[in-house]
Coordinates of C-alpha atoms and ligand atoms in Angstrom, one line a residue:
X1 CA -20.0 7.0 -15.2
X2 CA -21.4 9.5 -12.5
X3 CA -19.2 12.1 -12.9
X4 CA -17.2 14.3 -15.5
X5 CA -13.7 13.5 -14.2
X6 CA -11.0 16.3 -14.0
X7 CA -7.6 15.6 -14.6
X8 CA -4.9 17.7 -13.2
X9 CA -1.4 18.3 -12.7
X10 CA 1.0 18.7 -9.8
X11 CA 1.6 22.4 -10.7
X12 CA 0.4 24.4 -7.9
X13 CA -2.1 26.0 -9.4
X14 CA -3.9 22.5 -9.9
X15 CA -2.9 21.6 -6.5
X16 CA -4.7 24.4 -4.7
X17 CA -7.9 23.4 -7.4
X18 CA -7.8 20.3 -6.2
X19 CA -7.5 21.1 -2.4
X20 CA -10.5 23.4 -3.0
X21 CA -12.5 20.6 -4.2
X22 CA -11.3 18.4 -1.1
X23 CA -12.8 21.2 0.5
X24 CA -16.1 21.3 -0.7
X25 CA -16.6 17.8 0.1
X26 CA -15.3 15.9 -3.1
X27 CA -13.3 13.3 -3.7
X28 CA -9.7 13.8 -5.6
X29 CA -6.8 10.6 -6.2
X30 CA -3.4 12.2 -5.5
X31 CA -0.4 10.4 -5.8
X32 CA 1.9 9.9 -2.7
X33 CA 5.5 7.8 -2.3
X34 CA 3.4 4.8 -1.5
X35 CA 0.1 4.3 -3.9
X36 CA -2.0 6.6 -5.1
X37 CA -4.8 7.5 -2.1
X38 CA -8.8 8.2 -2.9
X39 CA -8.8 11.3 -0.6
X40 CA -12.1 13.1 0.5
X41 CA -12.4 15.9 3.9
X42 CA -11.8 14.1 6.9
X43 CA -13.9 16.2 8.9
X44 CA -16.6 15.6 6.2
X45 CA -18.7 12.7 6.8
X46 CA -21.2 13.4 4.0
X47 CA -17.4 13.6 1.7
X48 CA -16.3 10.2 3.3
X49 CA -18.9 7.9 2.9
X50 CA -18.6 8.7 -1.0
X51 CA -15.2 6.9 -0.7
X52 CA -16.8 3.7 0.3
X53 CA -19.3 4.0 -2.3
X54 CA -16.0 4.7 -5.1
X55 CA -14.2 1.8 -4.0
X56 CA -16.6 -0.6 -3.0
X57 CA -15.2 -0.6 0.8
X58 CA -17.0 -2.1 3.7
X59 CA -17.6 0.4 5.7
X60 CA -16.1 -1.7 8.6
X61 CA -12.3 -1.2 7.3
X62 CA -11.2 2.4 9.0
X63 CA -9.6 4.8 6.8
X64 CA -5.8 6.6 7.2
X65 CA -6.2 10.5 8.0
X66 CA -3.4 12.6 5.8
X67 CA -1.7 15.2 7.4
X68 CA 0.8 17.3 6.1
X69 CA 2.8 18.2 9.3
X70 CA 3.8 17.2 12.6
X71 CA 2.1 20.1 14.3
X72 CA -1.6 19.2 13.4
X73 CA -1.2 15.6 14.7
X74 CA -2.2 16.7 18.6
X75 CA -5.0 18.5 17.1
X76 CA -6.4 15.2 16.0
X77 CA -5.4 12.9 18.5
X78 CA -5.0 12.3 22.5
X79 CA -3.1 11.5 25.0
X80 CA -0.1 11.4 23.2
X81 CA 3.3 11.6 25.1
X82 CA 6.6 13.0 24.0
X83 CA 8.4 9.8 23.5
X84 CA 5.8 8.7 21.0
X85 CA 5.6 11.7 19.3
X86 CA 9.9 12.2 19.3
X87 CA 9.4 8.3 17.6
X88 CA 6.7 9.9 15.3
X89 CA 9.1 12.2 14.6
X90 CA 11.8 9.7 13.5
X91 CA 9.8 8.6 10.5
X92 CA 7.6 11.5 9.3
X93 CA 7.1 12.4 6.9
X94 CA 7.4 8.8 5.3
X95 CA 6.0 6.0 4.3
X96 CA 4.3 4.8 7.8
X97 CA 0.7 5.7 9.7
X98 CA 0.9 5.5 13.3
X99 CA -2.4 4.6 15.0
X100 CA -3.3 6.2 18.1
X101 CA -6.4 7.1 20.2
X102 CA -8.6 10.2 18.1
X103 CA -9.5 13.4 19.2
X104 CA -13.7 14.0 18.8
X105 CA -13.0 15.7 16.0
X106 CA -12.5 12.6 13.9
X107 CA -16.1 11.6 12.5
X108 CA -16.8 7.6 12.9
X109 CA -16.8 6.9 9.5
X110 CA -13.2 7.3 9.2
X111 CA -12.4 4.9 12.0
X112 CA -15.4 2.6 11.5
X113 CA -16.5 3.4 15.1
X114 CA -12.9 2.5 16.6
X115 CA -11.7 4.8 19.3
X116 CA -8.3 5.6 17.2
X117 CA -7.2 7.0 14.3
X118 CA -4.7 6.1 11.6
X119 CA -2.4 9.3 11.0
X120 CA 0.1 9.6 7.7
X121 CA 2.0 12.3 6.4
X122 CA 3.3 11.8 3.3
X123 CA 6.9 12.6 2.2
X124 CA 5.8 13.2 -1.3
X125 CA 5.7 16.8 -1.5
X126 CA 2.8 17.0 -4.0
X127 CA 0.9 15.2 -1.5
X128 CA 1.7 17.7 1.1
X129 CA 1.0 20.4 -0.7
X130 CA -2.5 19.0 -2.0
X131 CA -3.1 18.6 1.9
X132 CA -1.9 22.5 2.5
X133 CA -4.2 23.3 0.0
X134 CA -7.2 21.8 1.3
X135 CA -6.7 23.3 5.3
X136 CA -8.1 20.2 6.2
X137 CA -6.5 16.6 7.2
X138 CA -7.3 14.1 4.0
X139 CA -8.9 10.6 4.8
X140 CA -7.7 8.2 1.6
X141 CA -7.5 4.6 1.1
X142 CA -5.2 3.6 -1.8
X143 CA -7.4 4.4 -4.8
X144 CA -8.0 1.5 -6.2
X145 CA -11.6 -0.6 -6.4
X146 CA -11.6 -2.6 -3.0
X147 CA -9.6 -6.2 -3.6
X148 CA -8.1 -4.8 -6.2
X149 CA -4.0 -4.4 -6.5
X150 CA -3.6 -0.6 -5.4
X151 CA -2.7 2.0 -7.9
X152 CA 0.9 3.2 -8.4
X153 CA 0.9 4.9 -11.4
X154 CA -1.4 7.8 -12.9
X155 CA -2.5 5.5 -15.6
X156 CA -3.6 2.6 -12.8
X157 CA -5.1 5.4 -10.6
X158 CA -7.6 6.7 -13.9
X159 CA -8.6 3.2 -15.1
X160 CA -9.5 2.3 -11.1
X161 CA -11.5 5.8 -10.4
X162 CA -12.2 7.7 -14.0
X163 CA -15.9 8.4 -13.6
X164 CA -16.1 8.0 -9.9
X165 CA -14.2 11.2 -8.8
X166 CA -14.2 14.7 -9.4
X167 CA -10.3 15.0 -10.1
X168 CA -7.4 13.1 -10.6
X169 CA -4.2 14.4 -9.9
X170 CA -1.4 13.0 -12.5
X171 CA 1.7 12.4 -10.5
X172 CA 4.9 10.6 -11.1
X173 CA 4.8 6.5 -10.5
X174 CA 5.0 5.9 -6.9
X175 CA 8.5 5.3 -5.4
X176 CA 7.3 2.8 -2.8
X177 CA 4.9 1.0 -4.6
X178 CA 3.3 -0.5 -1.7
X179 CA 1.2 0.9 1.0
X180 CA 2.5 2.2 4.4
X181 CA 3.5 0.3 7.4
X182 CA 0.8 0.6 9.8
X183 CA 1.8 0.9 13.5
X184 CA -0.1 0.9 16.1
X185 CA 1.1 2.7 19.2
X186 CA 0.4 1.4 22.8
X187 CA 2.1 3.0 26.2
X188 CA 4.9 1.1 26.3
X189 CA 5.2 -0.5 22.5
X190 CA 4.8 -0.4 19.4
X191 CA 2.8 -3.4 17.3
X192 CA 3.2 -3.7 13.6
X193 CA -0.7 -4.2 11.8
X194 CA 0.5 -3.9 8.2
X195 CA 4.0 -4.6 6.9
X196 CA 5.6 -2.1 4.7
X197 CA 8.8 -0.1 3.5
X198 CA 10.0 1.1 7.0
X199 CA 10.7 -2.3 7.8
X200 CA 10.0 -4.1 11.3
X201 CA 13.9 -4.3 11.6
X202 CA 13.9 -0.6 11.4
X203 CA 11.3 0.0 14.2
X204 CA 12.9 -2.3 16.1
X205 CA 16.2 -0.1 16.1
X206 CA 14.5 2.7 16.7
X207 CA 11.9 1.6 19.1
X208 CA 15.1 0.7 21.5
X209 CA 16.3 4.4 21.6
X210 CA 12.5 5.2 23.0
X211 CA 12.6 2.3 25.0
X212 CA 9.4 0.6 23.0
X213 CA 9.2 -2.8 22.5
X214 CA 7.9 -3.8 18.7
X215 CA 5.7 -6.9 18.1
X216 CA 4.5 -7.9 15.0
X217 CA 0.7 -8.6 14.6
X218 CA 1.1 -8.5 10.7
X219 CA 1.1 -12.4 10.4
X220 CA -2.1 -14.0 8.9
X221 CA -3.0 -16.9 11.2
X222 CA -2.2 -19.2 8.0
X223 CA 0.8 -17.1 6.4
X224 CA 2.1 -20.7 5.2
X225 CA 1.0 -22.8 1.5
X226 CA -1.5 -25.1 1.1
X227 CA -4.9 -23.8 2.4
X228 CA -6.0 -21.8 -0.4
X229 CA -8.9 -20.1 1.3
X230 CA -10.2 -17.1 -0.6
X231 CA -10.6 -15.5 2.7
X232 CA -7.7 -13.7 2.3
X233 CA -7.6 -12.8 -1.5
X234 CA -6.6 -9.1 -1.8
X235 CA -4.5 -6.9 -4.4
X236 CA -5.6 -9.6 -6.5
X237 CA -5.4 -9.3 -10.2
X238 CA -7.5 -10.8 -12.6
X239 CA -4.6 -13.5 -13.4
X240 CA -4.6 -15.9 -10.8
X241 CA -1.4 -16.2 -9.2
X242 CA 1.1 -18.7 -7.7
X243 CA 3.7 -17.9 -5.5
X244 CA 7.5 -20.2 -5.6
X245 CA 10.2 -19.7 -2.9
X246 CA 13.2 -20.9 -6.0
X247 CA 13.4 -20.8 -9.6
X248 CA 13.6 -24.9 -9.3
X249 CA 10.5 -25.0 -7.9
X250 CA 9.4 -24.4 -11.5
X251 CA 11.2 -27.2 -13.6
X252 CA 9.2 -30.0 -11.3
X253 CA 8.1 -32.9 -13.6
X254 CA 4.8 -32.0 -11.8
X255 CA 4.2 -28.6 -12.9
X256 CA 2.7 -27.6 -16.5
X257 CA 3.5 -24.0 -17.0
X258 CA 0.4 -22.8 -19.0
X259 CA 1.4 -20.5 -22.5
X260 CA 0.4 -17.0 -21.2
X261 CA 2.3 -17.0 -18.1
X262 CA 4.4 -14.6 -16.6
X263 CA 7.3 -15.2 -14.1
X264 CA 7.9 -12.3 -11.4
X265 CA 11.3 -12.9 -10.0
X266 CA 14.3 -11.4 -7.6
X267 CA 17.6 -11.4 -8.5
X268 CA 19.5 -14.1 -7.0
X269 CA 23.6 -14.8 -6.7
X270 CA 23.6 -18.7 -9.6
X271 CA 20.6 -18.6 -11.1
X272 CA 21.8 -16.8 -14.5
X273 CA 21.3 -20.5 -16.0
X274 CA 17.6 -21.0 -15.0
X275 CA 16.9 -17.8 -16.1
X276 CA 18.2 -19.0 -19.3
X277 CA 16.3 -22.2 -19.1
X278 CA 13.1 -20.1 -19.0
X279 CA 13.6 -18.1 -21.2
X280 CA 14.8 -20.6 -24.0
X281 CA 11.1 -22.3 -23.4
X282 CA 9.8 -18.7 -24.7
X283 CA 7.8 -17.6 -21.2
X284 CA 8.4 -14.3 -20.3
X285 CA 10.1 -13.3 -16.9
X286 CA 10.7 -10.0 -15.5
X287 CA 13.6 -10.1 -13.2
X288 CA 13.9 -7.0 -10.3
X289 CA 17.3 -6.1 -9.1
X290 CA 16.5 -5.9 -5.1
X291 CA 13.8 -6.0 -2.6
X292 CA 13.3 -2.7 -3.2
X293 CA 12.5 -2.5 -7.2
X294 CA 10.2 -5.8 -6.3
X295 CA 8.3 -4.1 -4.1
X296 CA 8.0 -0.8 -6.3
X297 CA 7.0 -2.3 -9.1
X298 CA 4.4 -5.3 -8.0
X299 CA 1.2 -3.7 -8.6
X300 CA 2.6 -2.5 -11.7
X301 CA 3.1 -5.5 -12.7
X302 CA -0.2 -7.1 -11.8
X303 CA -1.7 -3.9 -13.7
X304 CA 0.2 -4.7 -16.6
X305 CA -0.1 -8.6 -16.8
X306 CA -3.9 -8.2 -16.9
X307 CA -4.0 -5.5 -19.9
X308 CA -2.1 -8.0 -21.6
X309 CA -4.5 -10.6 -21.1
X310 CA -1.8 -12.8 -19.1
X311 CA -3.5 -15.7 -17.4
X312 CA -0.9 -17.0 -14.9
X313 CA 1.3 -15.0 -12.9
X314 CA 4.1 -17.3 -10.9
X315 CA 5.3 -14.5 -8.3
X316 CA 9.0 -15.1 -6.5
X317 CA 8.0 -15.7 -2.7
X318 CA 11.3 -13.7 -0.9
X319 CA 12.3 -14.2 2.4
X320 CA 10.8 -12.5 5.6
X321 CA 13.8 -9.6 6.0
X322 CA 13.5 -6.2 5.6
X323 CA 10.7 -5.3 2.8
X324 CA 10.6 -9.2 1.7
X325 CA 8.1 -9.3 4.9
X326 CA 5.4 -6.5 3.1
X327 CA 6.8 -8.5 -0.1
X328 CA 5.1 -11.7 1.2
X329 CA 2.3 -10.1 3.0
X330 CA 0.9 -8.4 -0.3
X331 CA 2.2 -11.7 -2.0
X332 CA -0.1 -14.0 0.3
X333 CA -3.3 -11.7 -0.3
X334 CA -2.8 -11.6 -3.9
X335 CA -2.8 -15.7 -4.5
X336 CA -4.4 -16.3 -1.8
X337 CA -1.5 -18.5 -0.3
X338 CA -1.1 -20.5 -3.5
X339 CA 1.6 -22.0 -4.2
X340 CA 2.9 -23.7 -7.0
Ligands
TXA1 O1 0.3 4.0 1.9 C1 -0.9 4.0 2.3 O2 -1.1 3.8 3.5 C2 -2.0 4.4 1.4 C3 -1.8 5.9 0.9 C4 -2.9 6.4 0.1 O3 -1.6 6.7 2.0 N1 -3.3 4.2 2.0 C5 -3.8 3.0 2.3 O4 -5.0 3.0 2.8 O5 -3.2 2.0 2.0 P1 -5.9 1.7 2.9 O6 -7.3 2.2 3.3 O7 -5.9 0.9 1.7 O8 -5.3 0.9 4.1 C6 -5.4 1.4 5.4 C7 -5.1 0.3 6.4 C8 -6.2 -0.7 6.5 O9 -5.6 -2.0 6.6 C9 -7.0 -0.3 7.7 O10 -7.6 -1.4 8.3 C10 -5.9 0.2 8.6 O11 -5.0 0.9 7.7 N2 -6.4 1.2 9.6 C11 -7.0 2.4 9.4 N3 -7.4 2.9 10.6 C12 -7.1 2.0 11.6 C13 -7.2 2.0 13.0 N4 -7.8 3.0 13.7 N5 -6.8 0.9 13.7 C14 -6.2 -0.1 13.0 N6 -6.0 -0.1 11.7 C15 -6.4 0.9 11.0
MG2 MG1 -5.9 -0.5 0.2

């Protein structure tokens, strides 16, 4: 423990506390829609670098710059047209970061050296406000320790950073749940880096009305079973986890289902009888209702599997529509593309 963590509210007389400390070069967790972020003074290298040392980041992975309106993004970037920014404009606030080339004023540390920047602004008003507050843009990676699944409650947020940070701000759990999409903005389209809530389907609508083509470069170049690899381990929790694409994947003559295991699974139209099945042989399975509520409560889940000293985790693999294509993303990192 290097530090005598505060813990604050989202009142706003905590907020403005908090965006003076953001100010003065220290580091604060805030909550947002997505995941908690571990946010430091953009414009502060000396305040930046401290989140690398927090988390345990390579200083090679470039961080997203919080804004908290529209107007301050073409002080920190160039060469941005009107199309792009009426696009921006579609989805902002919201849970998506649009990556485009950086004004100077961005130091390299936040970009690791790349010529573009990663902008948010988060719909969560809190979050706004904190940014208000501080009267400077907010570089934050989700706040958890790097690898680790990212925070999305208070709770998560204070065992991942209590010591490490001068504040913590107490918010509500995170509607999302999972980080932002992550889009990267060329002349003439639009390329998806990271899966997430606003969904490639949606882009794809709207990127018509602005004439943008979207691609997806989100795909790992093994994205399929088999080849373990830990290459790719991310979000991981300290149970190791095995993804399934059906609940009778699970009642294989091949497969031992070890005592402290616990089944993450999606609602699905016939399978009230497995369910049962399942349950009757006394392993626990938390069932979501949608996409949706999977996504939302994920890290939550791996948060609370591992206080529980769970072992296993066997995580529903959904389909590659809408959020199921974050889902799987997240879902590939965090086994590291094992399957049962
Ligand atoms: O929802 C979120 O995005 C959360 C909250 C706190 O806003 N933040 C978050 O940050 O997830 P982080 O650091 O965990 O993930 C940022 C992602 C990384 O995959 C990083 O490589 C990518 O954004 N990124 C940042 N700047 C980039 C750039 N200039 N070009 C390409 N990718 C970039
Ligand atoms: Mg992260």
């Amino acid at each position: 423990m290097t530090h005598a963590t505060l813990i604050l509210e989202c009142t706003e007389a905590d907020l403005k506390k908090a965006g003076e400390l953001i100010r003065a070069g220290e580091l604060v967790v805030f909550p947002t829609e997505t995941v908690y972020g571990l946010g430091a003074n953009a414009l502060d290298p000396k305040a930046c670098r401290k989140i690398f040392q927090a988390k345990g980041r390579p200083t090679d992975n470039p961080l997203i710059v919080h804004l908290s309106s529209m107007e301050e993004i073409l002080t920190y970037t160039r060469r941005v047209s009107d199309r792009h920014l009426k696009l921006m404009e579609q989805c902002m606030p919201g849970p998506v970061t649009f990556v485009l080339p950086k004004a100077p004023d961005i130091p390299d540390i936040v970009t690791a050296g790349l010529s573009t920047v990663a902008i948010r602004i988060p719909s969560l008003t809190e979050a706004r406000r904190l940014i208000s507050y501080a009267g400077v843009p907010i570089a934050a990676p989700s706040a958890n320790r790097s690898g680790e699944p990212s925070p999305t409650t208070f709770e998560m947020a204070y065992h991942a950073m209590a010591g490490r940070v001068a504040a913590i701000i107490k918010g509500p759990m995170c509607e999302v749940g999972i980080e932002s999409s992550v889009v990267r903005i060329e002349k003439d389209r639009l390329e998806l880096l990271r899966p997430g809530f606003v969904t490639f389907e949606t882009l794809t609508e709207l990127g018509k009305d602005f004439g943008l083509e979207v691609i997806d470069l989100s795909q790992l170049p093994q994205a399929k079973p088999a080849s373990p690899g830990t290459k790719y381990t991310h979000y991981k929790p300290k149970a190791t986890v095995y993804l399934f694409s059906s609940l009778e994947d699970l009642f294989s003559p091949l497969i031992e289902i070890p005592s402290s295991t616990r089944i993450l699974y999606m609602k699905q139209p016939q399978s009230e009888e497995l369910l049962h099945r399942i349950v009757s042989m006394g392993i626990e399975i938390v069932v979501f209702e949608n996409m949706s509520d999977y996504a939302r409560h994920l890290f939550f889940q791996f948060h609370r599997a591992d206080k529980e000293g769970i072992t296993t985790i066997l995580a529903y693999y959904p389909p590659p529509t809408g959020i199921g294509l974050a889902l799987r993303n997240r879902l590939i990192k965090a086994s590291g593309g094992r399957f049962v």
